[in-house]
Short mmCIF file of C-alpha atoms in Angstrom, two decimals:
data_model
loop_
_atom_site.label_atom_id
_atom_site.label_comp_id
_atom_site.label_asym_id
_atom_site.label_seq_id
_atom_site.Cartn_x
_atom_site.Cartn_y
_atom_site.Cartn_z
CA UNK A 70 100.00 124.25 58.73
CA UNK A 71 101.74 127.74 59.01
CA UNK A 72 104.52 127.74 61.64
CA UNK A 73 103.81 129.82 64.54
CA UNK A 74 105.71 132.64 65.97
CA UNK A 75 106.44 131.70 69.58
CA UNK A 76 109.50 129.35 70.92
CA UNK A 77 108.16 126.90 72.91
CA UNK A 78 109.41 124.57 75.42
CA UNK A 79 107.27 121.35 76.79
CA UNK A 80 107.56 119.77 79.82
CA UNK A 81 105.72 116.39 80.67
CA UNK A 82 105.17 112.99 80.71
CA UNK A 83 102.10 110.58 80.61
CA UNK A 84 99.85 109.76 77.73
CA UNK A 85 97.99 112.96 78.61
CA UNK A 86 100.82 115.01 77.69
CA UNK A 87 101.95 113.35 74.83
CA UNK A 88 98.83 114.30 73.19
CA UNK A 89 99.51 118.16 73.83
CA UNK A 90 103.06 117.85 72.53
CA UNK A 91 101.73 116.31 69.03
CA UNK A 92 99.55 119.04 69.10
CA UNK A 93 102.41 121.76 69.13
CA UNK A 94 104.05 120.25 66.69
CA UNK A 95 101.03 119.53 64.27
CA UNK A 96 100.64 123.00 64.71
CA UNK A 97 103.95 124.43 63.59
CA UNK A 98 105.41 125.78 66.93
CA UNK A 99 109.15 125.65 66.80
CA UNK A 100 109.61 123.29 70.34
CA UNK A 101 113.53 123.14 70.63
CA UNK A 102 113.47 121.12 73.96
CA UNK A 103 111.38 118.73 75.60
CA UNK A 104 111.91 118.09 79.35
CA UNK A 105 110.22 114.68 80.63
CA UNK A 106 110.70 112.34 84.13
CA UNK A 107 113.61 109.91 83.80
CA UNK A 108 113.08 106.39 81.89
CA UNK A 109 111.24 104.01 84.56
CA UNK A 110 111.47 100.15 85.01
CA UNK A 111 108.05 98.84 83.96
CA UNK A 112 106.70 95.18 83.10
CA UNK A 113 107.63 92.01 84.48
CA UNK A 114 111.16 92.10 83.18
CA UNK A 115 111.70 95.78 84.58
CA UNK A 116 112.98 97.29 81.79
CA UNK A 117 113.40 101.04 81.35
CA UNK A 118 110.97 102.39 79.84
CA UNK A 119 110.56 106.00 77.57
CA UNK A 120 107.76 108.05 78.52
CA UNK A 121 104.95 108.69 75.87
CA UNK A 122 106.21 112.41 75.61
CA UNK A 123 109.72 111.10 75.29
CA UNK A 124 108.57 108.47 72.60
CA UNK A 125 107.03 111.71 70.64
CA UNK A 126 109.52 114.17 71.14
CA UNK A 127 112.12 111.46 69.52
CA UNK A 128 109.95 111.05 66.70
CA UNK A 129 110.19 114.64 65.87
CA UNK A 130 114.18 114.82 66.66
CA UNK A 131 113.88 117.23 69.30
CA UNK A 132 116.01 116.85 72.04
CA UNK A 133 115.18 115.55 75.42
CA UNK A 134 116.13 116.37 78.88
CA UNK A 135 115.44 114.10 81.95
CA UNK A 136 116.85 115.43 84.85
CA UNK A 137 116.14 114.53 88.65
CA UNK A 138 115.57 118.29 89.65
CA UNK A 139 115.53 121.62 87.90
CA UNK A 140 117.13 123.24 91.20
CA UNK A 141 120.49 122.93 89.91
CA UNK A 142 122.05 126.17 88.48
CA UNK A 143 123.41 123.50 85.55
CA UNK A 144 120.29 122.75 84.46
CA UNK A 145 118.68 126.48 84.42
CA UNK A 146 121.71 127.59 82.87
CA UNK A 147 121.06 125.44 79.84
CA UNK A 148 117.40 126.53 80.22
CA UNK A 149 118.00 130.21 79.63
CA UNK A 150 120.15 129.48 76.79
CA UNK A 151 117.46 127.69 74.90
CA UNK A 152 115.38 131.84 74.60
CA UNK A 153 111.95 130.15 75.33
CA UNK A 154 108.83 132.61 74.79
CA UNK A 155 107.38 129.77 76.68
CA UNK A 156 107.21 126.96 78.72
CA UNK A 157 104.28 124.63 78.34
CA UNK A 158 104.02 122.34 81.07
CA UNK A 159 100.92 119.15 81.23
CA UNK A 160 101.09 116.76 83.74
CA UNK A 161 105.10 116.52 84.37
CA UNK A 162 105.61 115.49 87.85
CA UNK A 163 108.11 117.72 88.80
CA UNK A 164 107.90 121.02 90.84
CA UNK A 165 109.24 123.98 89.03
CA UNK A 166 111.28 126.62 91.37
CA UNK A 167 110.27 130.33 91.01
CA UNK A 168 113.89 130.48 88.96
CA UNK A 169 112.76 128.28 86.03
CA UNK A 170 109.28 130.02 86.19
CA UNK A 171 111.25 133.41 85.19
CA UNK A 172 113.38 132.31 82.47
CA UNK A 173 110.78 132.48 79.24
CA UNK A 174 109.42 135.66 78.11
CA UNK A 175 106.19 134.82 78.61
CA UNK A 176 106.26 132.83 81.96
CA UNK A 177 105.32 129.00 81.86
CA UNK A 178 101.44 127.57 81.11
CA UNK A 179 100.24 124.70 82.86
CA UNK A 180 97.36 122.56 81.10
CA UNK A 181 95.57 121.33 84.05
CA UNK A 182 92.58 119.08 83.77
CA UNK A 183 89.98 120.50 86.35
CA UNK A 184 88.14 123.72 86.62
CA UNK A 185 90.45 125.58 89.15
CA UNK A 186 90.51 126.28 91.83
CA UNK A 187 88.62 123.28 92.18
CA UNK A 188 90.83 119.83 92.67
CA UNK A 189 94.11 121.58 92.56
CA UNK A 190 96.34 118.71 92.65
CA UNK A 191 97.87 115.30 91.65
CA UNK A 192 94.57 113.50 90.76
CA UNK A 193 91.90 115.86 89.49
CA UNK A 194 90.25 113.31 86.97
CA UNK A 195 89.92 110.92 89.21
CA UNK A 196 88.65 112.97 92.13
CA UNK A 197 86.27 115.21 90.04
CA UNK A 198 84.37 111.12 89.05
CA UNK A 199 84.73 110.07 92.57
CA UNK A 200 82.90 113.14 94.02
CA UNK A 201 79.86 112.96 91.56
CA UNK A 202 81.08 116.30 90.39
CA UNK A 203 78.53 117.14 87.21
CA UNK A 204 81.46 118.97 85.33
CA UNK A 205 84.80 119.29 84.70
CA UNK A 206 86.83 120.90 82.46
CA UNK A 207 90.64 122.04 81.76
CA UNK A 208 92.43 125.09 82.66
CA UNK A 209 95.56 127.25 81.37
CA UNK A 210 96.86 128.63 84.35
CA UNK A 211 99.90 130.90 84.23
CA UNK A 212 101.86 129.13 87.03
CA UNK A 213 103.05 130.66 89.90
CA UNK A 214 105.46 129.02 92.81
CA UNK A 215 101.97 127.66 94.71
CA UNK A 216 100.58 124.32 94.03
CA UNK A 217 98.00 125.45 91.23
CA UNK A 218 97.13 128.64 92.47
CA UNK A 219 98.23 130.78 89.30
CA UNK A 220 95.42 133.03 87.18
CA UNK A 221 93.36 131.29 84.25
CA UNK A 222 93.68 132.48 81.14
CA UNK A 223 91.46 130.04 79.58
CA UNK A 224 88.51 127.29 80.63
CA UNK A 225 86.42 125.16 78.85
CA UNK A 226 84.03 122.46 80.53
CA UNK A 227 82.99 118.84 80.13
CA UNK A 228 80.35 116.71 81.68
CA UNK A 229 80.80 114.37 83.99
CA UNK A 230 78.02 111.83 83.22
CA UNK A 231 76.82 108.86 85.46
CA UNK A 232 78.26 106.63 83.09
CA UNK A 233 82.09 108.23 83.11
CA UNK A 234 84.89 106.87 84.02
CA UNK A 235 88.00 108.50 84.99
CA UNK A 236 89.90 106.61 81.41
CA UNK A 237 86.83 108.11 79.08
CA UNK A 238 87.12 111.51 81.01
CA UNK A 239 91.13 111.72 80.30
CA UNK A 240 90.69 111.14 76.72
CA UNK A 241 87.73 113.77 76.56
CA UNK A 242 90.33 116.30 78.10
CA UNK A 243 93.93 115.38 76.75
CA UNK A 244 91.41 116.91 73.13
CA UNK A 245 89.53 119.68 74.64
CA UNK A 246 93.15 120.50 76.40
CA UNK A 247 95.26 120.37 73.30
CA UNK A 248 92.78 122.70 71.36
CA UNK A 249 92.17 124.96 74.26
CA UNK A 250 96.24 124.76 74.50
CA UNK A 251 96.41 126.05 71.13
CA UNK A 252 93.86 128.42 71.31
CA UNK A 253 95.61 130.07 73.63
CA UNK A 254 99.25 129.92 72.55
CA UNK A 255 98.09 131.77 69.49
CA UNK A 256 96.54 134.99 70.94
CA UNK A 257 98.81 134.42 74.39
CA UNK A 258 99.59 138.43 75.25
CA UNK A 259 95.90 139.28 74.91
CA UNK A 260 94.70 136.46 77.46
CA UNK A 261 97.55 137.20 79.84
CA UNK A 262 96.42 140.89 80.41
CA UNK A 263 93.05 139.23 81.13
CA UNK A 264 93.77 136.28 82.80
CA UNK A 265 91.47 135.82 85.66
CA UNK A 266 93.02 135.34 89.66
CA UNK A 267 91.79 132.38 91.14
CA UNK A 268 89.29 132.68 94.41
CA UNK A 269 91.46 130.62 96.52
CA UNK A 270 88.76 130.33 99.43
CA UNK A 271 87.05 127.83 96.96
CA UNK A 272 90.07 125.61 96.50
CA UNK A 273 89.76 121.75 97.05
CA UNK A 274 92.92 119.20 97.13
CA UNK A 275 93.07 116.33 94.51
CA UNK A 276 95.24 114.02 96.59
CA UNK A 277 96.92 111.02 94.99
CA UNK A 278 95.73 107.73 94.25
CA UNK A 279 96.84 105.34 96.62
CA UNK A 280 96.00 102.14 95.45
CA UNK A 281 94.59 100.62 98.75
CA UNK A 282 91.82 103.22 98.57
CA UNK A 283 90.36 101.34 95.53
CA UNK A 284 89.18 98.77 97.90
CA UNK A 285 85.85 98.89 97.78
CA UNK A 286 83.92 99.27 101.39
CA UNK A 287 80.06 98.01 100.22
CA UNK A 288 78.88 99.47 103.60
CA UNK A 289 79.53 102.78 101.63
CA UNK A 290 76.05 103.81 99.99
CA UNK A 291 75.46 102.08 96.17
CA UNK A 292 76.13 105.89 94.69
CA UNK A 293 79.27 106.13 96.40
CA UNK A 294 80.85 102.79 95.73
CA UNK A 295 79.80 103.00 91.77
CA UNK A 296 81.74 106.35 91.39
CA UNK A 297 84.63 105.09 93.34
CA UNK A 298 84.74 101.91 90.49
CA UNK A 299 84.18 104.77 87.50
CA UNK A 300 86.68 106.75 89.10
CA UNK A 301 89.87 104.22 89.57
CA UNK A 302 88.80 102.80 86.20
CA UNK A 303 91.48 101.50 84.69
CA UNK A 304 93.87 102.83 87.53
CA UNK A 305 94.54 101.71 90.04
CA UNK A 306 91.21 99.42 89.35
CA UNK A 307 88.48 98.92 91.80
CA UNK A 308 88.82 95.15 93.86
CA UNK A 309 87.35 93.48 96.59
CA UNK A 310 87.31 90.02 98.13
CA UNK A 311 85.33 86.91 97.02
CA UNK A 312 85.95 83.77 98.66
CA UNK A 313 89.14 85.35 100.44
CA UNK A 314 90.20 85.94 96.99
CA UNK A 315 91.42 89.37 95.00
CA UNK A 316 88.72 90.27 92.55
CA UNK A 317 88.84 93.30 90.22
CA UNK A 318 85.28 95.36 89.68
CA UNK A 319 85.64 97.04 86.25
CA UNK A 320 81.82 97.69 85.47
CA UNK A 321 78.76 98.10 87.45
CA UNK A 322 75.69 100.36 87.77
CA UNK A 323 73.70 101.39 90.53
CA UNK A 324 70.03 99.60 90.69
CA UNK A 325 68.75 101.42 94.26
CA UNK A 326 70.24 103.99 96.07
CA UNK A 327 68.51 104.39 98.91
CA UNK A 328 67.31 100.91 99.89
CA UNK A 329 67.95 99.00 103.30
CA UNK A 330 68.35 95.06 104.34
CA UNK A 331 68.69 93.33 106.76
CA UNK A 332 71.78 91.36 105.20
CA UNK A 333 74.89 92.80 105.79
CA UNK A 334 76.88 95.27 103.21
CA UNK A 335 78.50 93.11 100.54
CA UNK A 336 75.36 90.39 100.33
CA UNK A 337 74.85 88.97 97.10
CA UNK A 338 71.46 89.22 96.66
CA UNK A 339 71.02 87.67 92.89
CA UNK A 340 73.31 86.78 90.19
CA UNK A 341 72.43 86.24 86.94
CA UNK A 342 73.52 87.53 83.35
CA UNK A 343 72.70 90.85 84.00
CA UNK A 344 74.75 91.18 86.78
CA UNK A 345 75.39 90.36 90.48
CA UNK A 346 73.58 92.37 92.90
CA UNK A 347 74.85 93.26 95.92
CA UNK A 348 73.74 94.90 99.03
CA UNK A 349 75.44 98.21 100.21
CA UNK A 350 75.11 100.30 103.15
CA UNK A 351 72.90 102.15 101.46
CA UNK A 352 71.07 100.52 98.12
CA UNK A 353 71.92 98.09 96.25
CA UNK A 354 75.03 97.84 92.83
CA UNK A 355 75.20 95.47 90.17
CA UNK A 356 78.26 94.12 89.31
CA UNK A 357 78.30 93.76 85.37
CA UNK A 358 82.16 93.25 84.49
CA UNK A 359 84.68 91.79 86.55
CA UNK A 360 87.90 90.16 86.40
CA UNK A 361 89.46 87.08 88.52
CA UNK A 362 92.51 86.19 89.60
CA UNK A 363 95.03 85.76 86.57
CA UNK A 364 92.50 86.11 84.02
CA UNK A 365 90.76 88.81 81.78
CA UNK A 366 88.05 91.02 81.90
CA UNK A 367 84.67 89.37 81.61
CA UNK A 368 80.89 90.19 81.45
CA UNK A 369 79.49 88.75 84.50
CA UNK A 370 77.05 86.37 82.20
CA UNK A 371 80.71 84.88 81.09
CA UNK A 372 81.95 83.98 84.47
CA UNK A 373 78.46 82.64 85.79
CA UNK A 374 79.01 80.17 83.34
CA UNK A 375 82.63 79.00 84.36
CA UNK A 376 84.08 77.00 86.75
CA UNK A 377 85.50 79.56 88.74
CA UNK A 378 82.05 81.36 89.77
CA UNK A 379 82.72 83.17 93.09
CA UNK A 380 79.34 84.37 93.09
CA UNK A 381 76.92 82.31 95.09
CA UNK A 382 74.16 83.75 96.21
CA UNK A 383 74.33 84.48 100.04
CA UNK A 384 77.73 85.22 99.94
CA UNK A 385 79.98 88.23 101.08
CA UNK A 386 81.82 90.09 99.18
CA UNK A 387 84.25 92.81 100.79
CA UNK A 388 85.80 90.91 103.51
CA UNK A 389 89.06 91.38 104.74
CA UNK A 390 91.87 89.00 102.54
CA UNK A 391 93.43 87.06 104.73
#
């Protein structure tokens, strides 16, 4: 691949941005630095852990930079010394004051997976599913001191299907982003002198995950409570209660939506191998892969048939552990 012209700097961390650093450097861009959130304890022992983008950036020998905040003067300093064309940033976790927006030639890019301004924010996979939003997409935004409020130099879109879930969706955008990334990097000038302002009447807020929210409430409507399963799927992971018990919803699909009973929201109605219906506020879900307490994911047919089966018909699921 023939190197590319432009100096290029890379800020992030998840799996998400990993996958638009390899793409840099499968590309040929000269990226002297990489600047990623410090090592984290993870896993039952606690031990610090790299980040993905850390894990490639070593691979490739550049050098990495993990500092708390980039308000120091030290840490600009050494920034400005590095003559970046460009920052690329994907999914960091780390504000960016308007100084360290100023030092590369060319500004710094954020790869940001939603079609601004809609779901500006910390969670815009996950939010885009949850909402029943028929499309999403990715964005290079030239970024500005506001939360996502910088022009667009670049879109492209992606369904949102009733079968997606938020894990399928980020692998469907870490690829479009990295190619739309690239796309852009190589005719950059061009696209900034066109880049669109974003209408900022039409914004909406992709708030964090907060793992109590993926409780799910089955007097919520069956539509409603299956996105809310595709969209914390695999994190933070849908759960609910059976027999005053923690049980994890990975799969289900929506048989009614519109139904009523008069059993109350979180009835099983029938369980069998095809799944365990339940009643919602509004409809009625079945429940087609689940996981119990300190085991593994299994097809519903699979724990019907163990000694462990929670799911009696009659019984309500959703109550409050005690």
């Amino acid at each position: 691949m023939a190197a590319q012209t432009l100096r290029v700097g890379f800020a992030g961390t998840p799996e998400f941005a990993a996958k638009h650093l390899q793409a840099l450097l499968q590309h040929g861009f000269d990226v002297p630095l990489v600047l990623t959130q410090p090592d984290r304890p993870a896993g039952r022992g606690k031990k610090l852990m790299p980040s993905p983008t850390k894990i490639v950036a070593e691979a490739a020998n550049i050098p990495v930079w993990q500092p708390t905040s980039l308000k120091d003067d030290p840490i600009q300093k050494n920034l400005a010394d590095q003559n970046l064309d460009v920052l690329v940033v994907v999914a960091y976790g780390m504000l960016l004051p308007q100084a360290v927006l100023d030092i590369p030639r060319y500004g710094c890019l954020n790869v940001h997976a939603s079609l601004l301004p809609r779901w500006r924010g910390a969670a815009p996979v996950q939010r885009a599913v949850e909402a029943g939003d028929t499309e999403t997409g990715v964005c290079i935004m030239q970024m500005e001191a506001g939360l996502d409020t910088g022009p667009v130099l670049a879109v492209q879109t992606c369904p949102i299907t009733s079968r997606t879930t938020a894990g399928s969706l980020f692998s469907e955008l870490e690829t479009l982003g990295a190619k739309t990334l690239i796309t852009t990097l190589q005719d950059l000038k061009n696209l900034q002198g066109q880049a669109e302002p974003q209408d900022h009447d039409k914004s909406t807020y992709a708030h964090k995950i907060v793992k109590a929210e993926a409780f799910i409430d089955f007097s919520q409507s069956a539509l409603t409570v299956d996105r809310k399963i595709r969209a914390f799927y695999p994190f933070p992971g849908a759960f609910t209660s059976a027999n005053n018990e923690r049980l994890r919803i990975l799969e289900a699909a929506v048989l009614d939506d519109t139904s009523q009973s008069e059993h109350p929201a979180g009835t099983i109605l029938e369980a069998d191998g095809k799944g365990i219906q339940v009643q919602c506020g509004a409809g009625i879900l079945s429940l087609t892969q689940v996981q119990l307490p300190g085991g593994k994911a299994l097809a519903v047919k699979d724990v019907l048939n163990s000694n462990k089966n929670p799911f009696a018909v009659g019984a309500i699921l959703g109550r409050p552990l005690a």
